[in-house]
Short mmCIF file of C-alpha atoms and ligand atoms in Angstrom, two decimals:
data_model
loop_
_atom_site.label_atom_id
_atom_site.label_comp_id
_atom_site.label_asym_id
_atom_site.label_seq_id
_atom_site.Cartn_x
_atom_site.Cartn_y
_atom_site.Cartn_z
CA MET A 74 260.08 39.40 -161.82
CA ARG A 75 259.65 35.30 -161.63
CA THR A 76 262.53 33.90 -159.22
CA GLU A 77 262.04 30.34 -159.94
CA MET A 78 264.27 28.79 -162.52
CA GLN A 79 263.14 29.06 -166.23
CA ARG A 80 263.81 26.85 -169.11
CA VAL A 81 265.52 28.45 -172.39
CA LEU A 82 265.72 26.42 -175.08
CA ILE A 83 267.51 28.09 -178.28
CA LEU A 84 267.48 25.75 -181.42
CA GLY A 85 270.92 26.23 -183.65
CA GLY A 86 273.88 27.03 -182.84
CA GLY A 87 274.88 29.42 -186.04
CA TYR A 88 275.78 32.93 -185.87
CA ALA A 89 272.07 33.94 -184.19
CA GLY A 90 271.81 30.95 -181.90
CA MET A 91 275.72 31.09 -180.08
CA LEU A 92 275.63 34.82 -179.70
CA ALA A 93 272.15 34.55 -178.32
CA ALA A 94 273.02 31.73 -176.09
CA ALA A 95 276.31 33.66 -175.06
CA ARG A 96 274.91 37.02 -174.19
CA LEU A 97 271.87 35.36 -172.86
CA ALA A 98 274.04 33.33 -169.75
CA GLN A 99 275.92 36.57 -168.90
CA LYS A 100 272.83 38.20 -167.76
CA GLY A 101 272.67 36.51 -164.18
CA LEU A 102 269.16 35.40 -164.37
CA PRO A 103 267.48 32.39 -163.25
CA LEU A 104 267.43 30.96 -166.08
CA ASP A 105 268.81 27.11 -167.25
CA ILE A 106 269.77 27.49 -171.11
CA THR A 107 270.20 25.09 -173.80
CA LEU A 108 271.48 24.93 -176.64
CA VAL A 109 270.81 22.46 -179.44
CA ASP A 110 272.87 21.72 -182.59
CA SER A 111 273.55 18.88 -185.02
CA SER A 112 276.67 19.63 -185.11
CA ASP A 113 279.41 19.84 -182.47
CA HIS A 114 281.19 22.31 -183.78
CA PHE A 115 280.71 25.71 -184.72
CA VAL A 116 280.22 25.81 -188.61
CA GLU A 117 281.67 29.59 -189.86
CA ARG A 118 279.50 29.51 -192.82
CA ILE A 119 280.26 32.51 -194.41
CA ARG A 120 283.94 30.91 -194.46
CA LEU A 121 282.87 27.68 -196.41
CA HIS A 122 283.93 28.88 -199.78
CA GLN A 123 287.37 29.00 -198.08
CA VAL A 124 287.41 25.39 -196.89
CA ALA A 125 286.54 24.42 -200.62
CA ALA A 126 289.81 26.68 -201.73
CA GLY A 127 291.48 24.11 -199.09
CA GLN A 128 292.38 26.94 -196.65
CA PRO A 129 292.50 25.30 -193.00
CA ILE A 130 289.80 27.53 -191.28
CA PRO A 131 289.99 26.27 -187.41
CA ARG A 132 287.10 24.16 -185.96
CA ARG A 133 285.93 24.85 -182.75
CA LEU A 134 283.72 22.96 -180.14
CA MET A 135 280.46 24.05 -179.37
CA THR A 136 281.08 23.46 -176.14
CA ASN A 137 284.72 25.74 -176.11
CA LEU A 138 282.48 28.48 -177.37
CA LEU A 139 279.27 28.59 -175.16
CA PRO A 140 279.52 29.61 -171.66
CA LYS A 141 279.81 26.74 -169.03
CA THR A 142 276.43 27.79 -167.83
CA VAL A 143 275.06 26.78 -171.20
CA THR A 144 274.17 22.94 -171.74
CA PHE A 145 274.83 21.68 -175.08
CA ARG A 146 272.97 19.21 -176.61
CA GLN A 147 273.75 17.58 -179.72
CA GLY A 148 270.99 16.41 -181.86
CA ARG A 149 268.77 16.83 -184.80
CA VAL A 150 265.24 18.61 -184.30
CA VAL A 151 262.32 16.85 -185.65
CA GLY A 152 259.46 18.03 -184.13
CA LEU A 153 258.25 21.40 -182.29
CA ASN A 154 254.95 21.62 -180.46
CA PRO A 155 254.49 25.29 -179.56
CA VAL A 156 251.52 24.83 -177.51
CA GLU A 157 252.93 22.03 -175.07
CA ARG A 158 256.44 23.76 -175.10
CA ARG A 159 258.03 20.72 -176.13
CA VAL A 160 260.92 19.53 -178.96
CA SER A 161 261.68 16.18 -180.31
CA LEU A 162 265.26 15.26 -180.97
CA GLU A 163 266.91 12.50 -182.81
CA THR A 164 270.21 11.65 -180.81
CA ALA A 165 273.25 9.54 -181.25
CA THR A 166 271.57 7.56 -178.15
CA GLY A 167 268.26 7.47 -179.61
CA PRO A 168 264.96 9.58 -179.85
CA ASP A 169 264.64 12.76 -177.01
CA ILE A 170 262.09 15.53 -175.78
CA LEU A 171 263.21 18.85 -174.48
CA ALA A 172 260.70 21.15 -172.33
CA PHE A 173 260.77 24.45 -172.54
CA ASP A 174 259.33 27.93 -170.90
CA TRP A 175 261.05 30.27 -173.39
CA LEU A 176 262.36 29.23 -176.91
CA ILE A 177 264.53 30.84 -179.37
CA TYR A 178 264.19 29.43 -182.89
CA ALA A 179 267.82 29.92 -184.77
CA LEU A 180 267.59 27.07 -187.07
CA GLY A 181 269.30 29.11 -190.13
CA SER A 182 269.01 27.75 -193.50
CA GLY A 183 270.42 26.08 -196.62
CA ILE A 184 270.65 25.54 -200.09
CA ASP A 185 267.60 25.11 -201.95
CA VAL A 186 267.99 21.87 -204.05
CA THR A 187 264.39 21.20 -204.72
CA SER A 188 263.28 23.90 -207.13
CA VAL A 189 266.09 22.85 -210.10
CA PRO A 190 265.66 19.24 -211.08
CA GLY A 191 269.13 17.71 -211.00
CA VAL A 192 270.84 20.00 -208.13
CA GLN A 193 270.76 17.78 -205.62
CA GLU A 194 272.36 14.39 -207.68
CA TYR A 195 274.83 16.54 -209.90
CA ALA A 196 275.68 19.64 -207.87
CA TYR A 197 278.16 20.37 -205.14
CA ARG A 198 276.72 22.90 -202.14
CA LEU A 199 278.33 24.53 -199.42
CA GLY A 200 275.57 23.29 -197.19
CA GLY A 201 278.25 22.55 -194.12
CA TYR A 202 281.87 21.81 -193.23
CA GLU A 203 281.78 18.07 -194.65
CA ALA A 204 280.10 19.35 -197.79
CA ALA A 205 282.77 22.11 -198.34
CA GLN A 206 285.83 19.53 -197.83
CA GLN A 207 284.43 17.33 -200.34
CA LEU A 208 283.98 20.06 -203.11
CA HIS A 209 287.39 20.73 -202.28
CA THR A 210 288.68 17.28 -202.66
CA ALA A 211 286.99 17.00 -206.02
CA LEU A 212 288.23 20.07 -206.82
CA GLN A 213 291.79 19.02 -205.63
CA ALA A 214 291.23 15.92 -207.77
CA GLN A 215 290.12 17.48 -211.13
CA ALA A 216 292.98 19.84 -210.60
CA GLU A 217 295.55 17.60 -211.44
CA ARG A 218 294.09 17.35 -215.70
CA GLY A 219 292.29 20.31 -215.28
CA GLY A 220 288.33 21.29 -216.25
CA ARG A 221 285.86 22.98 -215.80
CA VAL A 222 284.27 24.33 -212.80
CA LEU A 223 280.69 25.72 -213.17
CA VAL A 224 279.46 28.18 -210.09
CA VAL A 225 275.92 28.93 -210.62
CA GLY A 226 274.38 31.69 -208.44
CA GLY A 227 275.52 35.54 -209.01
CA GLY A 228 274.70 36.30 -205.33
CA LEU A 229 277.17 36.69 -202.87
CA THR A 230 278.22 32.86 -202.18
CA GLY A 231 278.47 32.71 -205.91
CA ILE A 232 280.97 35.36 -206.32
CA GLU A 233 283.07 34.57 -203.65
CA SER A 234 283.11 30.76 -204.34
CA ALA A 235 284.42 31.27 -207.87
CA THR A 236 286.96 34.01 -207.23
CA GLU A 237 288.44 31.87 -204.36
CA ILE A 238 288.70 28.54 -206.47
CA ALA A 239 290.16 30.73 -209.31
CA GLU A 240 292.50 32.11 -207.26
CA SER A 241 293.15 28.77 -205.69
CA PHE A 242 293.07 26.47 -209.14
CA SER A 243 295.19 28.05 -211.65
CA THR A 244 294.95 24.76 -213.81
CA LEU A 245 290.90 24.95 -213.87
CA SER A 246 288.56 27.37 -216.08
CA VAL A 247 285.82 29.19 -213.84
CA GLU A 248 282.55 30.07 -215.09
CA LEU A 249 279.95 32.03 -213.25
CA LEU A 250 276.65 31.89 -214.14
CA THR A 251 273.73 34.25 -213.02
CA ALA A 252 270.08 34.48 -213.76
CA GLY A 253 270.28 38.21 -213.61
CA THR A 254 272.80 41.26 -213.88
CA LEU A 255 276.17 40.34 -212.09
CA GLY A 256 276.51 42.94 -209.16
CA TYR A 257 273.10 44.92 -209.85
CA ASP A 258 273.14 46.14 -206.27
CA LEU A 259 276.51 47.85 -206.54
CA ALA A 260 277.53 51.28 -207.15
CA PRO A 261 279.19 51.75 -210.89
CA ALA A 262 282.52 51.78 -209.09
CA GLY A 263 281.67 48.61 -207.37
CA GLN A 264 280.63 46.66 -210.41
CA THR A 265 283.44 47.83 -212.33
CA HIS A 266 285.77 46.56 -209.56
CA LEU A 267 284.23 43.14 -209.97
CA ARG A 268 284.35 42.54 -213.36
CA HIS A 269 288.20 43.72 -213.07
CA THR A 270 288.71 40.89 -210.83
CA LEU A 271 286.76 38.21 -212.71
CA ASP A 272 288.88 39.31 -215.76
CA ARG A 273 292.00 39.23 -213.89
CA LEU A 274 291.26 35.50 -212.48
CA ARG A 275 290.01 34.50 -215.99
CA ILE A 276 286.70 33.79 -214.65
CA SER A 277 283.82 33.69 -217.36
CA LEU A 278 281.30 35.22 -216.64
CA ARG A 279 277.48 34.44 -218.43
CA GLU A 280 274.23 36.67 -217.25
CA ALA A 281 270.85 36.35 -218.02
CA ALA A 282 271.37 32.42 -217.65
CA ARG A 283 268.59 30.79 -216.02
CA VAL A 284 269.31 27.49 -215.49
CA THR A 285 266.21 24.99 -215.73
CA ARG A 286 267.73 21.95 -215.07
CA LEU A 287 271.23 19.53 -214.19
CA THR A 288 272.31 16.50 -215.88
CA SER A 289 275.80 14.97 -214.85
CA ASN A 290 277.99 17.48 -216.87
CA GLU A 291 275.33 19.80 -218.42
CA ALA A 292 273.47 22.76 -217.22
CA HIS A 293 271.00 23.14 -219.11
CA LEU A 294 269.41 26.73 -219.70
CA ALA A 295 266.02 28.61 -220.49
CA ASP A 296 267.30 29.64 -223.86
CA GLY A 297 268.08 26.00 -225.01
CA SER A 298 271.88 26.31 -224.83
CA THR A 299 273.85 24.04 -222.47
CA VAL A 300 277.04 24.91 -220.39
CA PRO A 301 279.09 21.78 -219.83
CA PHE A 302 281.04 21.23 -216.68
CA ASP A 303 283.36 18.71 -214.78
CA ILE A 304 282.10 20.27 -211.58
CA CYS A 305 279.44 22.31 -210.61
CA LEU A 306 278.64 24.35 -207.30
CA TRP A 307 275.11 25.24 -206.71
CA THR A 308 275.02 28.52 -204.77
CA SER A 309 271.49 30.00 -205.98
CA GLY A 310 268.94 30.31 -203.58
CA PHE A 311 268.51 29.81 -199.36
CA SER A 312 265.93 27.56 -198.37
CA VAL A 313 264.62 27.17 -194.81
CA SER A 314 263.58 23.94 -192.69
CA PRO A 315 259.59 22.89 -193.22
CA LEU A 316 259.93 22.58 -189.36
CA ALA A 317 258.42 25.64 -188.52
CA ALA A 318 255.53 25.27 -190.88
CA GLU A 319 254.95 21.93 -189.72
CA ALA A 320 254.81 23.05 -186.22
CA GLY A 321 251.75 25.39 -187.30
CA LEU A 322 253.72 28.50 -186.43
CA PRO A 323 253.05 31.41 -189.15
CA VAL A 324 255.40 31.51 -191.81
CA ASN A 325 255.81 33.27 -195.16
CA GLY A 326 256.03 31.87 -198.18
CA ARG A 327 259.79 30.74 -197.95
CA GLY A 328 259.19 28.87 -195.08
CA GLN A 329 260.64 31.90 -192.51
CA LEU A 330 259.09 32.67 -189.33
CA LEU A 331 256.75 35.42 -188.96
CA THR A 332 257.90 37.85 -186.08
CA ASP A 333 256.60 40.95 -184.28
CA SER A 334 258.86 44.16 -183.36
CA PHE A 335 260.23 42.12 -180.68
CA LEU A 336 261.47 38.83 -182.84
CA ARG A 337 258.69 36.84 -181.12
CA VAL A 338 257.04 34.96 -183.48
CA VAL A 339 253.32 36.26 -184.08
CA GLY A 340 250.86 34.62 -181.89
CA HIS A 341 253.43 33.06 -179.85
CA ASP A 342 254.71 35.35 -177.01
CA HIS A 343 257.70 32.91 -175.87
CA ILE A 344 258.83 32.12 -178.72
CA PHE A 345 261.64 34.07 -180.53
CA ALA A 346 262.52 33.59 -183.94
CA VAL A 347 266.21 34.97 -185.28
CA GLY A 348 268.51 34.72 -188.13
CA ASP A 349 267.56 33.44 -191.58
CA ALA A 350 264.94 31.26 -190.40
CA ALA A 351 262.99 34.23 -189.51
CA GLU A 352 261.29 37.22 -191.46
CA THR A 353 262.21 40.37 -189.59
CA PHE A 354 261.82 44.25 -190.72
CA GLY A 355 263.80 46.04 -188.36
CA GLY A 356 261.73 48.90 -188.12
CA ARG A 357 262.11 49.22 -192.05
CA GLU A 358 259.47 48.46 -195.12
CA GLU A 359 261.41 45.72 -196.31
CA ALA A 360 262.43 42.52 -194.99
CA LEU A 361 265.95 41.97 -194.08
CA ARG A 362 268.14 40.04 -196.15
CA MET A 363 269.24 36.83 -195.11
CA ALA A 364 272.96 37.14 -193.92
CA CYS A 365 274.89 36.67 -190.77
CA ALA A 366 275.14 40.50 -190.92
CA THR A 367 271.64 40.20 -189.89
CA ALA A 368 271.39 37.01 -187.92
CA MET A 369 273.90 38.30 -185.32
CA PRO A 370 272.19 41.33 -184.43
CA MET A 371 269.08 39.38 -184.09
CA GLY A 372 270.33 36.46 -181.89
CA ALA A 373 271.76 39.46 -179.87
CA TYR A 374 268.33 41.41 -179.68
CA ALA A 375 266.30 38.34 -178.41
CA ALA A 376 268.75 37.80 -175.69
CA ASP A 377 268.19 41.28 -174.34
CA ALA A 378 264.13 41.40 -175.37
CA LEU A 379 263.68 38.05 -173.26
CA ALA A 380 265.94 38.98 -170.47
CA ALA A 381 263.59 42.09 -170.18
CA LEU A 382 260.60 40.10 -170.41
CA VAL A 383 261.80 37.83 -167.54
CA MET A 384 262.67 40.73 -165.19
CA GLY A 385 259.25 42.10 -166.21
CA ARG A 386 260.36 45.16 -168.18
CA THR A 387 259.18 46.22 -171.52
CA PRO A 388 261.88 45.70 -174.46
CA LYS A 389 262.31 48.51 -176.99
CA PRO A 390 261.31 46.86 -180.80
CA PHE A 391 264.41 45.51 -182.68
CA ARG A 392 265.91 47.92 -185.33
CA PHE A 393 268.40 47.46 -187.58
CA SER A 394 270.04 49.97 -190.24
CA TYR A 395 272.52 48.75 -192.89
CA VAL A 396 276.19 49.87 -193.40
CA ILE A 397 278.06 48.06 -195.57
CA ARG A 398 278.16 44.93 -197.98
CA CYS A 399 281.34 43.23 -198.19
CA ILE A 400 282.30 40.62 -200.26
CA SER A 401 285.77 38.88 -200.63
CA LEU A 402 287.48 38.41 -203.77
CA GLY A 403 289.89 35.51 -203.14
CA ARG A 404 292.39 36.32 -200.21
CA ARG A 405 293.88 39.59 -201.63
CA ASP A 406 291.19 41.22 -203.02
CA GLY A 407 287.91 42.39 -201.70
CA LEU A 408 284.86 44.46 -202.26
CA VAL A 409 283.43 46.81 -199.54
CA GLN A 410 280.21 48.72 -200.69
CA THR A 411 279.09 51.51 -198.61
CA VAL A 412 275.02 51.26 -198.40
CA ASP A 413 272.66 53.44 -197.19
CA SER A 414 270.09 52.50 -193.91
CA ASN A 415 268.01 50.61 -196.50
CA ASP A 416 270.69 48.51 -198.09
CA ARG A 417 270.65 51.00 -201.24
CA PRO A 418 274.07 51.50 -202.49
CA THR A 419 276.29 54.57 -201.55
CA SER A 420 279.11 55.92 -204.03
CA ARG A 421 281.85 55.04 -201.61
CA ILE A 422 283.72 51.61 -202.20
CA ILE A 423 286.85 50.04 -200.59
CA SER A 424 288.40 47.63 -203.12
CA GLY A 425 291.54 45.69 -203.19
CA ARG A 426 293.60 44.49 -200.49
CA ALA A 427 292.45 46.93 -198.16
CA GLY A 428 288.53 45.69 -198.97
CA ALA A 429 290.06 42.22 -198.32
CA LEU A 430 291.59 43.10 -194.85
CA VAL A 431 288.03 44.91 -194.09
CA LYS A 432 286.51 41.75 -194.83
CA GLU A 433 288.70 39.59 -193.06
CA MET A 434 288.13 41.76 -189.84
CA ILE A 435 284.31 41.16 -190.37
CA CYS A 436 284.40 37.64 -190.35
CA ARG A 437 286.75 37.72 -187.35
CA TYR A 438 284.21 39.80 -185.57
CA THR A 439 281.44 37.40 -185.85
CA VAL A 440 283.51 34.36 -183.64
CA MET A 441 285.33 37.16 -181.47
CA GLY A 442 281.52 38.45 -180.72
CA VAL A 443 280.46 35.28 -179.31
CA GLN A 444 284.17 34.67 -177.64
CA GLY A 445 283.80 38.56 -176.35
CA GLU A 446 280.68 38.09 -174.44
CA ARG A 447 281.38 34.67 -172.90
CA ALA A 448 284.80 36.04 -171.04
CA LEU A 449 283.75 39.39 -170.50
CA ARG A 450 280.43 38.94 -169.49
CA LEU A 451 279.14 41.93 -171.04
CA PRO A 452 276.85 42.61 -173.96
CA LEU A 453 279.77 43.71 -175.89
CA TYR A 454 278.24 42.63 -179.79
CA THR A 455 276.54 45.80 -180.70
CA TRP A 456 274.98 46.96 -184.31
CA PRO A 457 274.01 49.78 -186.63
CA GLN A 458 270.24 51.14 -185.69
CA PRO A 459 268.36 54.19 -186.32
CA LYS A 460 267.65 56.28 -183.33
CA VAL A 461 263.73 55.65 -181.96
CA GLU A 462 261.83 57.91 -180.03
CA ARG A 463 260.64 55.98 -176.98
CA THR A 464 256.62 57.58 -176.92
CA GLU A 465 257.11 56.30 -181.19
CA TRP A 466 257.70 52.65 -180.36
CA LEU A 467 255.53 52.61 -177.53
CA ALA A 468 252.44 54.31 -179.92
CA SER A 469 253.61 51.78 -182.78
CA THR A 470 253.46 48.40 -180.57
CA PRO A 471 249.92 48.72 -178.99
CA GLY A 472 249.08 45.14 -176.97
CA GLU A 473 252.57 43.49 -178.11
CA VAL A 474 254.07 44.40 -175.11
CA ALA A 475 254.27 41.92 -171.94
CA SER A 476 254.49 43.41 -168.90
C1 FAD B 198 279.39 30.39 -198.57
C2 FAD B 198 278.73 31.63 -197.74
C3 FAD B 198 279.56 32.87 -197.72
C4 FAD B 198 278.71 33.56 -197.00
N1 FAD B 198 278.99 35.12 -196.35
C5 FAD B 198 278.47 35.95 -196.09
C6 FAD B 198 278.95 36.99 -195.85
O1 FAD B 198 279.71 37.26 -196.20
N2 FAD B 198 278.00 37.90 -194.66
C7 FAD B 198 276.89 37.83 -194.58
O2 FAD B 198 276.27 38.15 -193.96
N3 FAD B 198 276.63 36.36 -194.82
C8 FAD B 198 277.18 35.41 -195.76
N4 FAD B 198 276.57 34.29 -195.60
C9 FAD B 198 274.94 33.86 -195.18
C10 FAD B 198 275.25 33.70 -193.92
O3 FAD B 198 276.11 32.79 -193.61
C11 FAD B 198 273.92 32.93 -193.08
O4 FAD B 198 272.96 33.88 -193.70
C12 FAD B 198 274.13 32.78 -191.78
O5 FAD B 198 274.73 32.00 -191.28
C13 FAD B 198 273.13 32.86 -190.88
O6 FAD B 198 272.84 32.63 -189.61
P1 FAD B 198 271.93 31.95 -188.58
O7 FAD B 198 272.58 31.94 -187.11
O8 FAD B 198 270.89 32.29 -189.09
O9 FAD B 198 272.20 30.42 -189.10
P2 FAD B 198 273.13 29.38 -189.48
O10 FAD B 198 274.64 30.08 -189.64
O11 FAD B 198 272.74 28.65 -190.68
O12 FAD B 198 273.21 28.44 -188.26
C14 FAD B 198 272.02 27.65 -188.09
C15 FAD B 198 272.44 26.18 -187.12
O13 FAD B 198 271.43 25.59 -187.31
C16 FAD B 198 271.83 24.16 -187.11
N5 FAD B 198 270.62 23.36 -187.83
C17 FAD B 198 270.10 23.66 -188.68
N6 FAD B 198 268.77 22.34 -188.48
C18 FAD B 198 268.80 22.06 -187.88
C19 FAD B 198 268.32 20.72 -186.86
N7 FAD B 198 267.12 20.66 -187.81
N8 FAD B 198 268.32 20.22 -186.03
C20 FAD B 198 269.62 20.82 -184.97
N9 FAD B 198 270.40 21.87 -185.38
C21 FAD B 198 269.94 22.28 -186.52
C22 FAD B 198 273.06 24.11 -187.86
O14 FAD B 198 273.67 23.12 -187.76
C23 FAD B 198 273.53 25.26 -187.57
O15 FAD B 198 274.65 25.45 -186.59
C24 FAD B 198 277.10 33.53 -196.64
C25 FAD B 198 277.04 32.15 -196.49
C26 FAD B 198 277.72 30.81 -197.24
C27 FAD B 198 277.08 29.74 -197.53
#
């Protein structure tokens, strides 16, 4: 084990980056840890639809969540040189450069605004706290005279946003539009509950509707029809920053960093990539989906693996197993769908108030996971993973393990 101080730079203080920082800091290793984020507040992305609906969501300063031994730098990451091990920042006081021995890349994702013309100009997105607040202001003003809210995207964010808005603004008519079939990845009982909930909240649903263009008050569909709106919320498609690709690091078609079984960027043993910004398999055949539920395990794992390597030990490969999928349907209803380890729905669901309660507990657990690691200085955060025999992981990863 090297005893001199090594510099660990964590880019991005979302779910993955914050947990990585909190967990690494409590290991008592000679590490100088710095976390960089463009915001000085932790953004609870999974609650942004609640902010849009006008609910008071606590805002926490990064410095209050992070362990005291972690240095926080507010700034926008604008460049990365993996060979010289440097990161370029734009900060309020001008440009800066940070050097590192180890990097944890956790810059997350945003909403894709380029694939469909007009989204950038005419649609609201839940891109951050301020964006969610702007949407809330617009919804409030519109609610006074009534009007149409169009939510585009039938994924988790679209469903959660449409139900939350419909529950909070009874004078607005809400329409949910999806290119596919709503809830296609739920078991029949889950699909039925979802559709009943939309009916109860008087949300109209249009399926197999692909938007090709937005204008100021209309969505143009592939079949030639148009859907009018006063407010459009675009939730379809996450995209990742081009920064990794621009740095010459290996990425997939979406720009996510390619990782090995230890979440290190392929060909760059000193760089870990975690959360939405990484393509990771976790021992499965399909890449993990972009989710807080996968980002936090990756952040925790990267801290453990980095610590193991610093101590001259061999980390176990990253493994992940799905258990449930949780969807909030307003504040009084929710849907918990059990899934098998490959994320395929099984027959059980928990719905209604019980479902809402489970979802709320999980949302709280995300922040408590970070706070718990910091306060108790123990690796408390755990995640479901399949059992792997030692012989299996040693055999399956020849040459990848640093010693
Ligand atoms: C409304 C909504 C509801 C959701 N609900 C769920 C849910 O119920 N369950 C679930 O599993 N997932 C949910 N998700 C998805 C989930 O939020 C993301 O998958 C998760 O946030 C990914 O975590 P992350 O740490 O990789 O990235 P993020 O949480 O996106 O964090 C990335 C961080 O990097 C910072 N950053 C980015 N670029 C730069 C830069 N250039 N310079 C400096 N800092 C930068 C950002 O400020 C941010 O703090 C939801 C998403 C939305 C929008």
